[in-house]
Amino acid sequence: MTGIDVVSFVAFFLVVVGISLWKSLREGASRDESDYFLGGRSLSWPIIGISIVAANISSEQMVGMAGSGAAEQGLAVAAWQLMGSVFICLVAITLLPRFLQAGIYTMPEFLEYRYNTLARSIMAIVTVAIYVGVLLTAVLYTGATALEVLLGVPMSTGVWIIGAIGTLYAATGGLKAIAYADLIQGSALLIGGLIVFVLGLSASGGWADFSAANSDKLKLLLFKGHPGYDQLPWYTVFTGMWIVMIYYCGLNQFIVQRNLAAKTLRDGQLGMLFAGALWLLIPFAIVMPGIMAGNLYADELAGKSDAAYPTLIKNLVGPGLRGFIFAAIAGAIISTLASLLNSASTIASIDIFQRLIRPQASDKTVVRLGRILTVTFVVMGCFTAPLLTDGVFTFIQQFQGFIWPGVVAAFLGAFLLPRAPAAAGSVALLLGPVMYAILQILNKEGLFADVLSERVLHLHFLTQVLVCFAIIFATMWIMTFLRPNQTPKKLPVREDIELKTEPIVRVCAAMVVTSVVVMFLIFR
């Protein structure tokens, strides 16, 4: 980078970290559990929306998703984000009011109210394992990959730099510090991404030349015969992907923690819809630039498609602006890392330590433990991140299959099977990883590629998720039929929050969903 790039890069981070810590600590963001873990339940809808985007759109997308776009999947990889826009609207109207009414801190906590302590403990342990072992590690790896391409920072050094900055305000100011940092970083990220799109489009000869040269890659649904069909067949978008989206948008502590911190239901719902609307920009701000990089710099990306996005920036963006976009990317990476750390430490501190180990622990003790765990988790991730390899987006999706079907079945069963016995929740959560592991073994995928000598099944991993969900939910129904609760279990009720969905929320949700349908029709 040039001197002006370095200045703009450093200045960006000083502003982000300084404002977030000042704002959160000035308002008492670390006094008790509600302040530290849920920002005092005081977040407004613009902050919630942009914070969700900043937490979600990180190196997983800017490195992994753009890399998949540059490779064989093309624009189809954006179907994940577009379907997310649809389901975050549905979750905002259906599930969020129920969660806010219960006044919960974490998603595992809800399972205890509906089922029992065992269900809460299982989900807490599995969630922390996935966050720390898969997501946090992947974010550090892809973030370090971006720094390696953009700045020449070695992978082993990059993971520690990212980990240190993310830990700084995640451990110090809690969720409120993260949310205010996200407000700046999320805005910079989207602006920077659209600038990169415009520059890449210009270098590609304009939209007409770009679309003509990439007609096969500018499709949101892939049919048999397309090079990327095996990675994301068209039917999986409408089958197994809905399970993923219900989990990600409505049950994933990493995302939902911001909604639980809303000061009103209206703020929580509009914040989610705002995030869904901003996600509509992702095909243009991230995936298409990845495709452009694959065209313009094919030789540089040979065998390393995950470097597509940072390579495009390095070659096309000029001094000064380059430093700003570098900072926006690094900020998005660190924002996601901080969010993961905060969510993992929240669940570990409240659902595991305070609920199972020391029920009488004070707020001060729990918050202190949350800070200690934040540092511990990032150190673990920094040691394991350099072990990952190219194609990290697929890695992240496949490994989360161990948690998706069981968790979604448990939560949907809580509402759709009101007389389901307490044991049904625990059975769903335990059966999910077991069933998915069996299907992965039979398909020779993921961790189990070498268990069998020959592949027995030919099911896409999203179809495996759907099959798992169907078996689990059928099991819960049978348990309910054989030994139903005599009366539905009562959940806690917060009296200090209005739980009526306003008409403006439904109108905005309809607009976002309609926009997604239009995009699928345009890029069919």
Short mmCIF file of C-alpha atoms in Angstrom, two decimals:
data_model
loop_
_atom_site.label_atom_id
_atom_site.label_comp_id
_atom_site.label_asym_id
_atom_site.label_seq_id
_atom_site.Cartn_x
_atom_site.Cartn_y
_atom_site.Cartn_z
CA MET A 1 0.00 0.00 0.00
CA THR A 2 1.02 3.62 -0.48
CA GLY A 3 1.44 6.02 2.42
CA ILE A 4 -2.03 7.50 1.93
CA ASP A 5 -3.50 3.97 1.94
CA VAL A 6 -1.85 3.25 5.27
CA VAL A 7 -3.13 6.53 6.73
CA SER A 8 -6.74 5.91 5.62
CA PHE A 9 -6.57 2.29 6.81
CA VAL A 10 -5.32 3.18 10.28
CA ALA A 11 -7.63 6.20 10.61
CA PHE A 12 -10.66 4.07 9.79
CA PHE A 13 -9.88 1.61 12.57
CA LEU A 14 -9.08 4.30 15.10
CA VAL A 15 -12.47 5.89 14.43
CA VAL A 16 -14.35 2.57 14.56
CA VAL A 17 -12.77 1.23 17.73
CA GLY A 18 -12.71 4.63 19.44
CA ILE A 19 -16.36 5.53 18.79
CA SER A 20 -17.69 2.05 19.59
CA LEU A 21 -15.87 1.80 22.91
CA TRP A 22 -16.61 5.39 23.91
CA LYS A 23 -20.30 5.07 23.09
CA SER A 24 -20.79 1.70 24.75
CA LEU A 25 -18.78 2.40 27.90
CA ARG A 26 -20.29 5.88 28.32
CA GLU A 27 -23.72 4.25 28.39
CA GLY A 28 -22.67 1.52 30.79
CA ALA A 29 -22.36 -1.37 28.36
CA SER A 30 -20.54 -3.61 30.81
CA ARG A 31 -22.41 -3.14 34.10
CA ASP A 32 -24.52 -6.32 34.06
CA GLU A 33 -25.56 -9.24 31.88
CA SER A 34 -28.24 -7.29 30.01
CA ASP A 35 -25.83 -4.45 29.21
CA TYR A 36 -22.86 -6.62 28.24
CA PHE A 37 -24.59 -9.43 26.35
CA LEU A 38 -27.69 -7.63 24.97
CA GLY A 39 -26.67 -3.96 24.90
CA GLY A 40 -29.23 -3.15 27.61
CA ARG A 41 -32.03 -4.14 25.18
CA SER A 42 -31.81 -0.64 23.72
CA LEU A 43 -30.91 -1.07 20.02
CA SER A 44 -32.94 0.77 17.38
CA TRP A 45 -33.85 -0.71 14.00
CA PRO A 46 -31.19 1.02 11.82
CA ILE A 47 -28.40 -0.19 14.12
CA ILE A 48 -29.90 -3.70 14.25
CA GLY A 49 -30.20 -3.91 10.47
CA ILE A 50 -26.72 -2.69 9.61
CA SER A 51 -25.23 -4.69 12.48
CA ILE A 52 -26.78 -7.89 11.11
CA VAL A 53 -25.32 -7.11 7.68
CA ALA A 54 -21.88 -6.33 9.08
CA ALA A 55 -21.90 -9.50 11.17
CA ASN A 56 -23.11 -11.64 8.29
CA ILE A 57 -21.18 -10.16 5.36
CA SER A 58 -17.60 -10.89 6.22
CA SER A 59 -14.70 -12.88 4.92
CA GLU A 60 -17.00 -15.90 4.55
CA GLN A 61 -18.71 -13.95 1.75
CA MET A 62 -15.98 -11.59 0.55
CA VAL A 63 -13.49 -14.44 0.29
CA GLY A 64 -15.54 -17.65 0.25
CA MET A 65 -18.68 -16.53 -1.62
CA ALA A 66 -16.79 -14.34 -4.11
CA GLY A 67 -14.41 -17.26 -4.62
CA SER A 68 -17.31 -19.59 -5.42
CA GLY A 69 -18.60 -16.97 -7.85
CA ALA A 70 -15.21 -16.83 -9.56
CA ALA A 71 -15.13 -20.62 -9.78
CA GLU A 72 -17.98 -22.75 -11.11
CA GLN A 73 -21.09 -21.64 -9.22
CA GLY A 74 -21.10 -18.05 -10.45
CA LEU A 75 -24.07 -15.92 -9.39
CA ALA A 76 -25.93 -18.99 -8.08
CA VAL A 77 -23.97 -18.80 -4.84
CA ALA A 78 -25.89 -15.55 -4.13
CA ALA A 79 -29.04 -17.66 -3.76
CA TRP A 80 -27.95 -18.21 -0.16
CA GLN A 81 -28.18 -14.48 0.55
CA LEU A 82 -31.37 -13.90 -1.44
CA MET A 83 -33.20 -16.74 0.27
CA GLY A 84 -31.91 -15.24 3.50
CA SER A 85 -33.74 -12.02 2.59
CA VAL A 86 -36.99 -13.97 2.25
CA PHE A 87 -36.69 -15.94 5.46
CA ILE A 88 -35.47 -13.10 7.64
CA CYS A 89 -38.77 -11.39 6.77
CA LEU A 90 -40.76 -14.49 7.70
CA VAL A 91 -38.84 -14.93 10.94
CA ALA A 92 -39.34 -11.26 11.87
CA ILE A 93 -43.12 -11.65 11.69
CA THR A 94 -43.52 -15.18 13.09
CA LEU A 95 -40.73 -16.10 15.54
CA LEU A 96 -39.28 -12.82 16.81
CA PRO A 97 -42.45 -11.76 18.72
CA ARG A 98 -42.41 -15.09 20.57
CA PHE A 99 -38.75 -14.77 21.53
CA LEU A 100 -39.08 -11.17 22.68
CA GLN A 101 -42.18 -12.06 24.66
CA ALA A 102 -40.20 -14.71 26.56
CA GLY A 103 -37.46 -12.17 27.41
CA ILE A 104 -34.65 -14.65 26.71
CA TYR A 105 -30.92 -13.92 26.47
CA THR A 106 -30.03 -16.95 24.35
CA MET A 107 -31.72 -19.44 22.04
CA PRO A 108 -30.78 -22.44 24.24
CA GLU A 109 -32.55 -20.67 27.12
CA PHE A 110 -35.82 -20.84 25.17
CA LEU A 111 -35.49 -24.61 24.85
CA GLU A 112 -35.35 -24.99 28.62
CA TYR A 113 -38.61 -23.07 28.99
CA ARG A 114 -40.29 -25.22 26.32
CA TYR A 115 -38.65 -28.60 26.98
CA ASN A 116 -36.13 -29.07 29.82
CA THR A 117 -32.63 -28.25 31.08
CA LEU A 118 -31.08 -31.10 29.08
CA ALA A 119 -32.31 -29.63 25.78
CA ARG A 120 -30.84 -26.26 26.71
CA SER A 121 -27.50 -27.82 27.66
CA ILE A 122 -27.21 -29.88 24.48
CA MET A 123 -27.87 -26.91 22.21
CA ALA A 124 -25.52 -24.69 24.19
CA ILE A 125 -22.62 -27.14 23.99
CA VAL A 126 -23.14 -27.96 20.30
CA THR A 127 -23.54 -24.28 19.37
CA VAL A 128 -20.34 -23.22 21.13
CA ALA A 129 -18.47 -26.13 19.48
CA ILE A 130 -19.69 -25.11 16.00
CA TYR A 131 -19.00 -21.41 16.58
CA VAL A 132 -15.47 -21.92 17.89
CA GLY A 133 -14.46 -25.01 15.93
CA VAL A 134 -15.91 -24.07 12.53
CA LEU A 135 -17.18 -20.50 12.12
CA LEU A 136 -14.61 -18.60 14.17
CA THR A 137 -11.76 -20.60 12.65
CA ALA A 138 -13.11 -20.04 9.13
CA VAL A 139 -13.49 -16.28 9.67
CA LEU A 140 -9.89 -16.03 10.89
CA TYR A 141 -8.64 -18.08 7.93
CA THR A 142 -10.54 -16.16 5.26
CA GLY A 143 -9.69 -12.85 6.91
CA ALA A 144 -6.01 -13.73 6.97
CA THR A 145 -6.29 -14.81 3.32
CA ALA A 146 -7.57 -11.33 2.43
CA LEU A 147 -4.75 -9.65 4.36
CA GLU A 148 -2.21 -11.95 2.70
CA VAL A 149 -3.37 -10.99 -0.80
CA LEU A 150 -3.99 -7.31 -0.09
CA LEU A 151 -1.07 -6.46 2.20
CA GLY A 152 1.32 -9.39 1.92
CA VAL A 153 0.83 -10.27 5.60
CA PRO A 154 1.69 -13.96 6.22
CA MET A 155 -1.25 -16.18 7.16
CA SER A 156 0.17 -17.06 10.57
CA THR A 157 0.55 -13.35 11.42
CA GLY A 158 -2.75 -12.23 9.90
CA VAL A 159 -4.92 -14.46 12.09
CA TRP A 160 -3.39 -12.98 15.24
CA ILE A 161 -3.80 -9.39 14.02
CA ILE A 162 -7.49 -9.96 13.24
CA GLY A 163 -8.03 -11.86 16.47
CA ALA A 164 -6.42 -9.15 18.59
CA ILE A 165 -8.48 -6.27 17.15
CA GLY A 166 -11.76 -8.22 17.27
CA THR A 167 -11.13 -9.23 20.87
CA LEU A 168 -10.35 -5.64 21.89
CA TYR A 169 -13.87 -4.26 21.63
CA ALA A 170 -15.78 -7.57 21.90
CA ALA A 171 -14.29 -8.25 25.35
CA THR A 172 -14.30 -4.63 26.51
CA GLY A 173 -17.65 -3.17 25.46
CA GLY A 174 -19.87 -6.17 24.76
CA LEU A 175 -22.71 -6.22 22.22
CA LYS A 176 -23.28 -2.46 22.27
CA ALA A 177 -19.66 -1.79 21.28
CA ILE A 178 -19.99 -4.33 18.48
CA ALA A 179 -23.26 -2.81 17.27
CA TYR A 180 -21.87 0.73 17.06
CA ALA A 181 -18.74 -0.53 15.31
CA ASP A 182 -21.00 -2.41 12.89
CA LEU A 183 -22.89 0.78 12.10
CA ILE A 184 -19.71 2.28 10.67
CA GLN A 185 -18.17 -0.87 9.22
CA GLY A 186 -21.39 -2.16 7.65
CA SER A 187 -21.98 1.12 5.84
CA ALA A 188 -18.36 1.26 4.65
CA LEU A 189 -18.55 -2.35 3.52
CA LEU A 190 -21.58 -1.86 1.29
CA ILE A 191 -20.27 1.41 -0.15
CA GLY A 192 -16.87 -0.14 -0.81
CA GLY A 193 -18.42 -3.24 -2.37
CA LEU A 194 -20.51 -1.20 -4.79
CA ILE A 195 -17.46 0.88 -5.73
CA VAL A 196 -15.57 -2.33 -6.50
CA PHE A 197 -18.52 -3.51 -8.62
CA VAL A 198 -18.47 -0.30 -10.68
CA LEU A 199 -14.69 -0.46 -11.17
CA GLY A 200 -14.81 -4.15 -12.08
CA LEU A 201 -17.67 -3.57 -14.50
CA SER A 202 -15.72 -0.80 -16.19
CA ALA A 203 -12.63 -3.00 -16.51
CA SER A 204 -14.85 -5.74 -17.98
CA GLY A 205 -16.09 -3.44 -20.74
CA GLY A 206 -19.47 -2.49 -19.27
CA TRP A 207 -22.58 -4.50 -18.46
CA ALA A 208 -23.25 -5.63 -22.03
CA ASP A 209 -19.78 -7.14 -22.47
CA PHE A 210 -19.70 -8.56 -18.95
CA SER A 211 -23.11 -10.24 -19.19
CA ALA A 212 -22.40 -11.58 -22.68
CA ALA A 213 -19.09 -13.11 -21.59
CA ASN A 214 -20.63 -14.64 -18.47
CA SER A 215 -24.09 -15.74 -19.55
CA ASP A 216 -23.60 -19.16 -17.91
CA LYS A 217 -22.39 -17.64 -14.66
CA LEU A 218 -25.16 -15.04 -14.30
CA LYS A 219 -27.81 -17.58 -13.32
CA LEU A 220 -29.32 -17.91 -9.86
CA LEU A 221 -30.57 -21.46 -10.51
CA LEU A 222 -28.26 -24.13 -11.92
CA PHE A 223 -29.65 -27.03 -13.93
CA LYS A 224 -28.05 -30.31 -14.94
CA GLY A 225 -25.19 -29.79 -17.39
CA HIS A 226 -23.96 -26.57 -15.76
CA PRO A 227 -20.41 -26.86 -14.32
CA GLY A 228 -21.62 -25.75 -10.88
CA TYR A 229 -24.71 -27.98 -10.80
CA ASP A 230 -23.22 -30.60 -8.47
CA GLN A 231 -22.26 -27.91 -5.95
CA LEU A 232 -25.68 -26.19 -5.83
CA PRO A 233 -28.46 -27.90 -7.87
CA TRP A 234 -31.52 -25.73 -8.50
CA TYR A 235 -33.88 -27.89 -6.43
CA THR A 236 -31.83 -27.51 -3.23
CA VAL A 237 -32.64 -23.79 -3.19
CA PHE A 238 -36.31 -24.66 -2.63
CA THR A 239 -35.89 -27.79 -0.51
CA GLY A 240 -33.11 -28.11 2.06
CA MET A 241 -32.09 -24.44 1.99
CA TRP A 242 -35.24 -23.32 3.85
CA ILE A 243 -34.10 -25.28 6.90
CA VAL A 244 -30.76 -23.48 6.80
CA MET A 245 -32.44 -20.10 6.52
CA ILE A 246 -34.83 -20.65 9.41
CA TYR A 247 -31.84 -21.57 11.56
CA TYR A 248 -29.59 -18.78 10.34
CA CYS A 249 -32.11 -15.94 10.41
CA GLY A 250 -34.19 -17.00 13.39
CA LEU A 251 -32.35 -19.44 15.68
CA ASN A 252 -28.68 -18.57 15.27
CA GLN A 253 -27.46 -16.68 18.35
CA PHE A 254 -24.84 -14.99 16.19
CA ILE A 255 -27.58 -13.13 14.27
CA VAL A 256 -30.55 -13.24 16.65
CA GLN A 257 -28.66 -11.66 19.55
CA ARG A 258 -29.12 -8.27 17.90
CA ASN A 259 -32.88 -8.81 17.59
CA LEU A 260 -33.15 -9.87 21.23
CA ALA A 261 -31.44 -6.56 22.09
CA ALA A 262 -34.15 -4.50 20.36
CA LYS A 263 -35.84 -1.86 22.50
CA THR A 264 -39.25 -2.63 20.92
CA LEU A 265 -40.75 -5.33 18.70
CA ARG A 266 -41.08 -2.75 15.93
CA ASP A 267 -37.34 -2.00 16.11
CA GLY A 268 -36.47 -5.69 16.06
CA GLN A 269 -38.73 -6.44 13.10
CA LEU A 270 -37.80 -3.40 11.02
CA GLY A 271 -34.13 -4.05 11.78
CA MET A 272 -34.43 -7.56 10.37
CA LEU A 273 -36.30 -6.32 7.29
CA PHE A 274 -33.69 -3.61 6.77
CA ALA A 275 -30.98 -6.28 6.84
CA GLY A 276 -32.96 -8.37 4.35
CA ALA A 277 -33.22 -5.37 2.01
CA LEU A 278 -29.49 -4.65 2.25
CA TRP A 279 -28.71 -8.30 1.48
CA LEU A 280 -30.22 -7.70 -1.96
CA LEU A 281 -27.06 -5.74 -2.76
CA ILE A 282 -24.76 -8.70 -2.13
CA PRO A 283 -24.98 -10.22 -5.64
CA PHE A 284 -23.68 -6.90 -7.00
CA ALA A 285 -21.27 -5.91 -4.21
CA ILE A 286 -19.59 -9.31 -3.72
CA VAL A 287 -20.54 -12.14 -6.08
CA MET A 288 -20.34 -10.32 -9.41
CA PRO A 289 -16.96 -8.76 -8.52
CA GLY A 290 -15.81 -12.33 -7.83
CA ILE A 291 -16.94 -13.35 -11.32
CA MET A 292 -15.17 -10.30 -12.78
CA ALA A 293 -11.95 -11.23 -10.99
CA GLY A 294 -12.19 -14.75 -12.42
CA ASN A 295 -12.33 -13.25 -15.91
CA LEU A 296 -9.72 -10.53 -15.52
CA TYR A 297 -7.12 -12.36 -13.43
CA ALA A 298 -7.58 -16.04 -14.22
CA ASP A 299 -3.85 -16.75 -14.11
CA GLU A 300 -3.40 -15.18 -10.68
CA LEU A 301 -6.34 -17.14 -9.29
CA ALA A 302 -5.35 -20.55 -10.65
CA GLY A 303 -5.95 -23.00 -7.81
CA LYS A 304 -6.83 -20.18 -5.38
CA SER A 305 -10.33 -18.91 -6.20
CA ASP A 306 -10.79 -17.69 -2.61
CA ALA A 307 -8.38 -14.86 -3.47
CA ALA A 308 -10.72 -13.45 -6.16
CA TYR A 309 -12.16 -10.46 -4.31
CA PRO A 310 -8.95 -9.14 -2.73
CA THR A 311 -7.13 -9.65 -6.06
CA LEU A 312 -9.68 -7.47 -7.86
CA ILE A 313 -9.24 -4.70 -5.28
CA LYS A 314 -5.46 -4.88 -5.36
CA ASN A 315 -5.41 -4.45 -9.13
CA LEU A 316 -8.24 -1.99 -9.78
CA VAL A 317 -8.63 0.37 -6.84
CA GLY A 318 -6.38 3.44 -6.67
CA PRO A 319 -4.39 4.88 -3.74
CA GLY A 320 -6.36 6.39 -0.85
CA LEU A 321 -9.60 4.71 -1.84
CA ARG A 322 -7.76 1.39 -1.73
CA GLY A 323 -6.87 1.96 1.92
CA PHE A 324 -10.50 2.76 2.74
CA ILE A 325 -11.78 -0.41 1.03
CA PHE A 326 -9.02 -2.48 2.65
CA ALA A 327 -10.19 -1.12 5.99
CA ALA A 328 -13.85 -1.81 5.19
CA ILE A 329 -13.04 -5.43 4.35
CA ALA A 330 -10.85 -5.87 7.40
CA GLY A 331 -13.53 -4.17 9.49
CA ALA A 332 -16.20 -6.55 8.21
CA ILE A 333 -13.99 -9.51 9.03
CA ILE A 334 -13.29 -8.23 12.52
CA SER A 335 -16.98 -7.35 13.04
CA THR A 336 -18.02 -10.92 12.27
CA LEU A 337 -15.27 -12.25 14.51
CA ALA A 338 -16.35 -9.98 17.38
CA SER A 339 -19.98 -11.04 16.93
CA LEU A 340 -19.06 -14.73 16.98
CA LEU A 341 -16.94 -14.22 20.08
CA ASN A 342 -19.72 -12.33 21.85
CA SER A 343 -22.34 -14.95 20.98
CA ALA A 344 -20.14 -17.90 21.91
CA SER A 345 -19.15 -16.31 25.23
CA THR A 346 -22.80 -15.39 25.92
CA ILE A 347 -23.96 -18.99 25.53
CA ALA A 348 -20.97 -20.46 27.37
CA SER A 349 -21.34 -17.99 30.25
CA ILE A 350 -25.13 -18.01 30.69
CA ASP A 351 -26.31 -21.39 29.38
CA ILE A 352 -23.39 -23.52 30.54
CA PHE A 353 -21.61 -21.80 33.45
CA GLN A 354 -24.45 -19.92 35.15
CA ARG A 355 -27.14 -22.54 34.49
CA LEU A 356 -25.18 -25.76 35.05
CA ILE A 357 -22.07 -24.94 37.10
CA ARG A 358 -22.73 -21.91 39.34
CA PRO A 359 -26.43 -20.93 39.34
CA GLN A 360 -25.79 -18.34 42.07
CA ALA A 361 -23.04 -16.54 40.15
CA SER A 362 -23.39 -12.76 40.18
CA ASP A 363 -23.74 -10.63 37.07
CA LYS A 364 -20.22 -9.34 37.63
CA THR A 365 -18.81 -12.88 37.71
CA VAL A 366 -20.68 -13.93 34.57
CA VAL A 367 -19.55 -10.83 32.64
CA ARG A 368 -15.95 -11.38 33.77
CA LEU A 369 -16.12 -14.99 32.59
CA GLY A 370 -17.56 -13.80 29.27
CA ARG A 371 -14.49 -11.62 28.74
CA ILE A 372 -12.10 -14.43 29.66
CA LEU A 373 -13.84 -16.86 27.31
CA THR A 374 -13.73 -14.30 24.50
CA VAL A 375 -9.94 -14.24 24.72
CA THR A 376 -9.71 -18.02 25.12
CA PHE A 377 -11.86 -18.72 22.07
CA VAL A 378 -9.91 -16.39 19.81
CA VAL A 379 -6.60 -17.93 20.86
CA MET A 380 -7.94 -21.40 20.01
CA GLY A 381 -9.11 -20.13 16.62
CA CYS A 382 -5.79 -18.48 15.83
CA PHE A 383 -3.96 -21.76 16.32
CA THR A 384 -6.32 -23.80 14.11
CA ALA A 385 -7.19 -21.30 11.32
CA PRO A 386 -3.96 -21.77 9.28
CA LEU A 387 -4.87 -25.46 8.90
CA LEU A 388 -7.79 -24.70 6.55
CA THR A 389 -7.53 -24.77 2.75
CA ASP A 390 -9.25 -23.29 -0.34
CA GLY A 391 -13.03 -23.68 -0.77
CA VAL A 392 -13.88 -22.53 2.74
CA PHE A 393 -17.46 -21.47 1.90
CA THR A 394 -18.44 -25.08 1.14
CA PHE A 395 -16.58 -26.20 4.27
CA ILE A 396 -18.60 -23.84 6.45
CA GLN A 397 -21.95 -24.87 4.96
CA GLN A 398 -21.35 -28.62 5.08
CA PHE A 399 -20.15 -28.73 8.65
CA GLN A 400 -23.07 -26.70 9.96
CA GLY A 401 -25.29 -29.52 8.72
CA PHE A 402 -24.56 -31.20 12.05
CA ILE A 403 -26.61 -28.54 13.85
CA TRP A 404 -29.22 -27.27 11.35
CA PRO A 405 -31.85 -30.07 11.14
CA GLY A 406 -32.00 -30.94 14.85
CA VAL A 407 -32.20 -27.34 16.06
CA VAL A 408 -34.85 -26.32 13.50
CA ALA A 409 -36.92 -29.43 14.31
CA ALA A 410 -36.70 -28.71 18.05
CA PHE A 411 -37.84 -25.10 17.68
CA LEU A 412 -40.55 -25.72 15.10
CA GLY A 413 -41.75 -28.61 17.24
CA ALA A 414 -42.01 -26.22 20.17
CA PHE A 415 -44.67 -24.27 18.27
CA LEU A 416 -46.24 -26.81 15.89
CA LEU A 417 -46.42 -29.64 18.45
CA PRO A 418 -47.61 -27.80 21.58
CA ARG A 419 -48.06 -31.08 23.50
CA ALA A 420 -44.67 -32.54 22.56
CA PRO A 421 -43.07 -34.08 25.69
CA ALA A 422 -39.95 -32.59 27.26
CA ALA A 423 -37.79 -35.44 25.96
CA ALA A 424 -38.68 -34.57 22.35
CA GLY A 425 -36.41 -31.52 22.33
CA SER A 426 -33.36 -33.43 23.54
CA VAL A 427 -34.04 -36.31 21.12
CA ALA A 428 -34.22 -33.85 18.19
CA LEU A 429 -30.95 -32.16 19.13
CA LEU A 430 -29.10 -35.48 19.60
CA LEU A 431 -30.59 -37.20 16.57
CA GLY A 432 -29.63 -34.35 14.22
CA PRO A 433 -25.82 -34.79 14.33
CA VAL A 434 -26.13 -38.59 14.34
CA MET A 435 -28.37 -38.74 11.28
CA TYR A 436 -26.30 -36.17 9.40
CA ALA A 437 -23.08 -38.06 10.20
CA ILE A 438 -24.61 -41.28 8.85
CA LEU A 439 -25.64 -39.58 5.61
CA GLN A 440 -22.24 -37.91 5.28
CA ILE A 441 -20.56 -41.31 5.67
CA LEU A 442 -22.82 -42.91 3.05
CA ASN A 443 -22.12 -39.99 0.70
CA LYS A 444 -18.36 -39.95 1.51
CA GLU A 445 -18.36 -36.22 2.31
CA GLY A 446 -16.85 -33.86 4.86
CA LEU A 447 -15.00 -35.52 7.72
CA PHE A 448 -16.07 -38.97 6.59
CA ALA A 449 -14.74 -39.12 3.02
CA ASP A 450 -12.44 -42.06 3.82
CA VAL A 451 -14.72 -44.18 6.03
CA LEU A 452 -16.24 -46.23 3.20
CA SER A 453 -14.41 -47.53 0.16
CA GLU A 454 -17.30 -46.68 -2.19
CA ARG A 455 -20.03 -44.04 -2.17
CA VAL A 456 -23.43 -45.52 -1.31
CA LEU A 457 -25.71 -42.48 -1.71
CA HIS A 458 -25.65 -39.51 -4.10
CA LEU A 459 -27.42 -36.81 -2.10
CA HIS A 460 -26.43 -33.14 -2.06
CA PHE A 461 -25.66 -32.04 1.49
CA LEU A 462 -28.76 -29.79 1.54
CA THR A 463 -30.87 -32.81 0.61
CA GLN A 464 -29.18 -34.67 3.46
CA VAL A 465 -30.23 -31.84 5.77
CA LEU A 466 -33.84 -32.11 4.53
CA VAL A 467 -33.89 -35.90 5.02
CA CYS A 468 -32.49 -35.49 8.54
CA PHE A 469 -35.11 -32.89 9.39
CA ALA A 470 -37.96 -35.08 8.09
CA ILE A 471 -36.80 -38.08 10.16
CA ILE A 472 -36.32 -35.98 13.29
CA PHE A 473 -39.65 -34.20 13.06
CA ALA A 474 -41.44 -37.49 12.38
CA THR A 475 -39.79 -38.90 15.50
CA MET A 476 -40.99 -35.92 17.54
CA TRP A 477 -44.53 -36.38 16.21
CA ILE A 478 -44.51 -40.07 17.15
CA MET A 479 -43.27 -39.20 20.66
CA THR A 480 -46.07 -36.64 20.97
CA PHE A 481 -48.65 -39.14 19.74
CA LEU A 482 -47.51 -41.82 22.20
CA ARG A 483 -46.82 -39.68 25.29
CA PRO A 484 -48.20 -36.16 24.89
CA ASN A 485 -48.08 -33.51 27.59
CA GLN A 486 -51.45 -33.19 29.25
CA THR A 487 -51.37 -29.42 28.79
CA PRO A 488 -49.13 -27.19 26.63
CA LYS A 489 -46.14 -25.86 28.54
CA LYS A 490 -46.39 -22.19 29.50
CA LEU A 491 -43.56 -19.86 28.48
CA PRO A 492 -42.43 -16.70 30.32
CA VAL A 493 -44.15 -13.46 29.35
CA ARG A 494 -42.54 -10.01 29.39
CA GLU A 495 -45.04 -7.35 30.35
CA ASP A 496 -42.89 -4.38 29.32
CA ILE A 497 -43.01 -4.82 25.54
CA GLU A 498 -45.75 -4.35 22.93
CA LEU A 499 -46.06 -7.53 20.82
CA LYS A 500 -48.40 -6.43 18.03
CA THR A 501 -46.90 -6.40 14.54
CA GLU A 502 -47.56 -3.05 12.86
CA PRO A 503 -48.86 -2.83 9.26
CA ILE A 504 -45.65 -1.07 8.09
CA VAL A 505 -43.71 -4.22 8.99
CA ARG A 506 -45.89 -6.42 6.78
CA VAL A 507 -45.69 -3.94 3.89
CA CYS A 508 -41.88 -3.77 4.08
CA ALA A 509 -41.63 -7.56 4.29
CA ALA A 510 -43.78 -7.92 1.16
CA MET A 511 -41.54 -5.45 -0.71
CA VAL A 512 -38.35 -7.34 0.19
CA VAL A 513 -39.83 -10.73 -0.80
CA THR A 514 -41.14 -9.30 -4.08
CA SER A 515 -37.68 -7.91 -4.87
CA VAL A 516 -36.15 -11.35 -4.39
CA VAL A 517 -38.70 -12.93 -6.75
CA VAL A 518 -37.91 -10.28 -9.38
CA MET A 519 -34.17 -10.99 -9.10
CA PHE A 520 -34.74 -14.73 -9.60
CA LEU A 521 -36.82 -13.93 -12.70
CA ILE A 522 -34.19 -11.58 -14.13
CA PHE A 523 -31.25 -13.94 -13.56
CA ARG A 524 -33.04 -17.20 -14.36
#
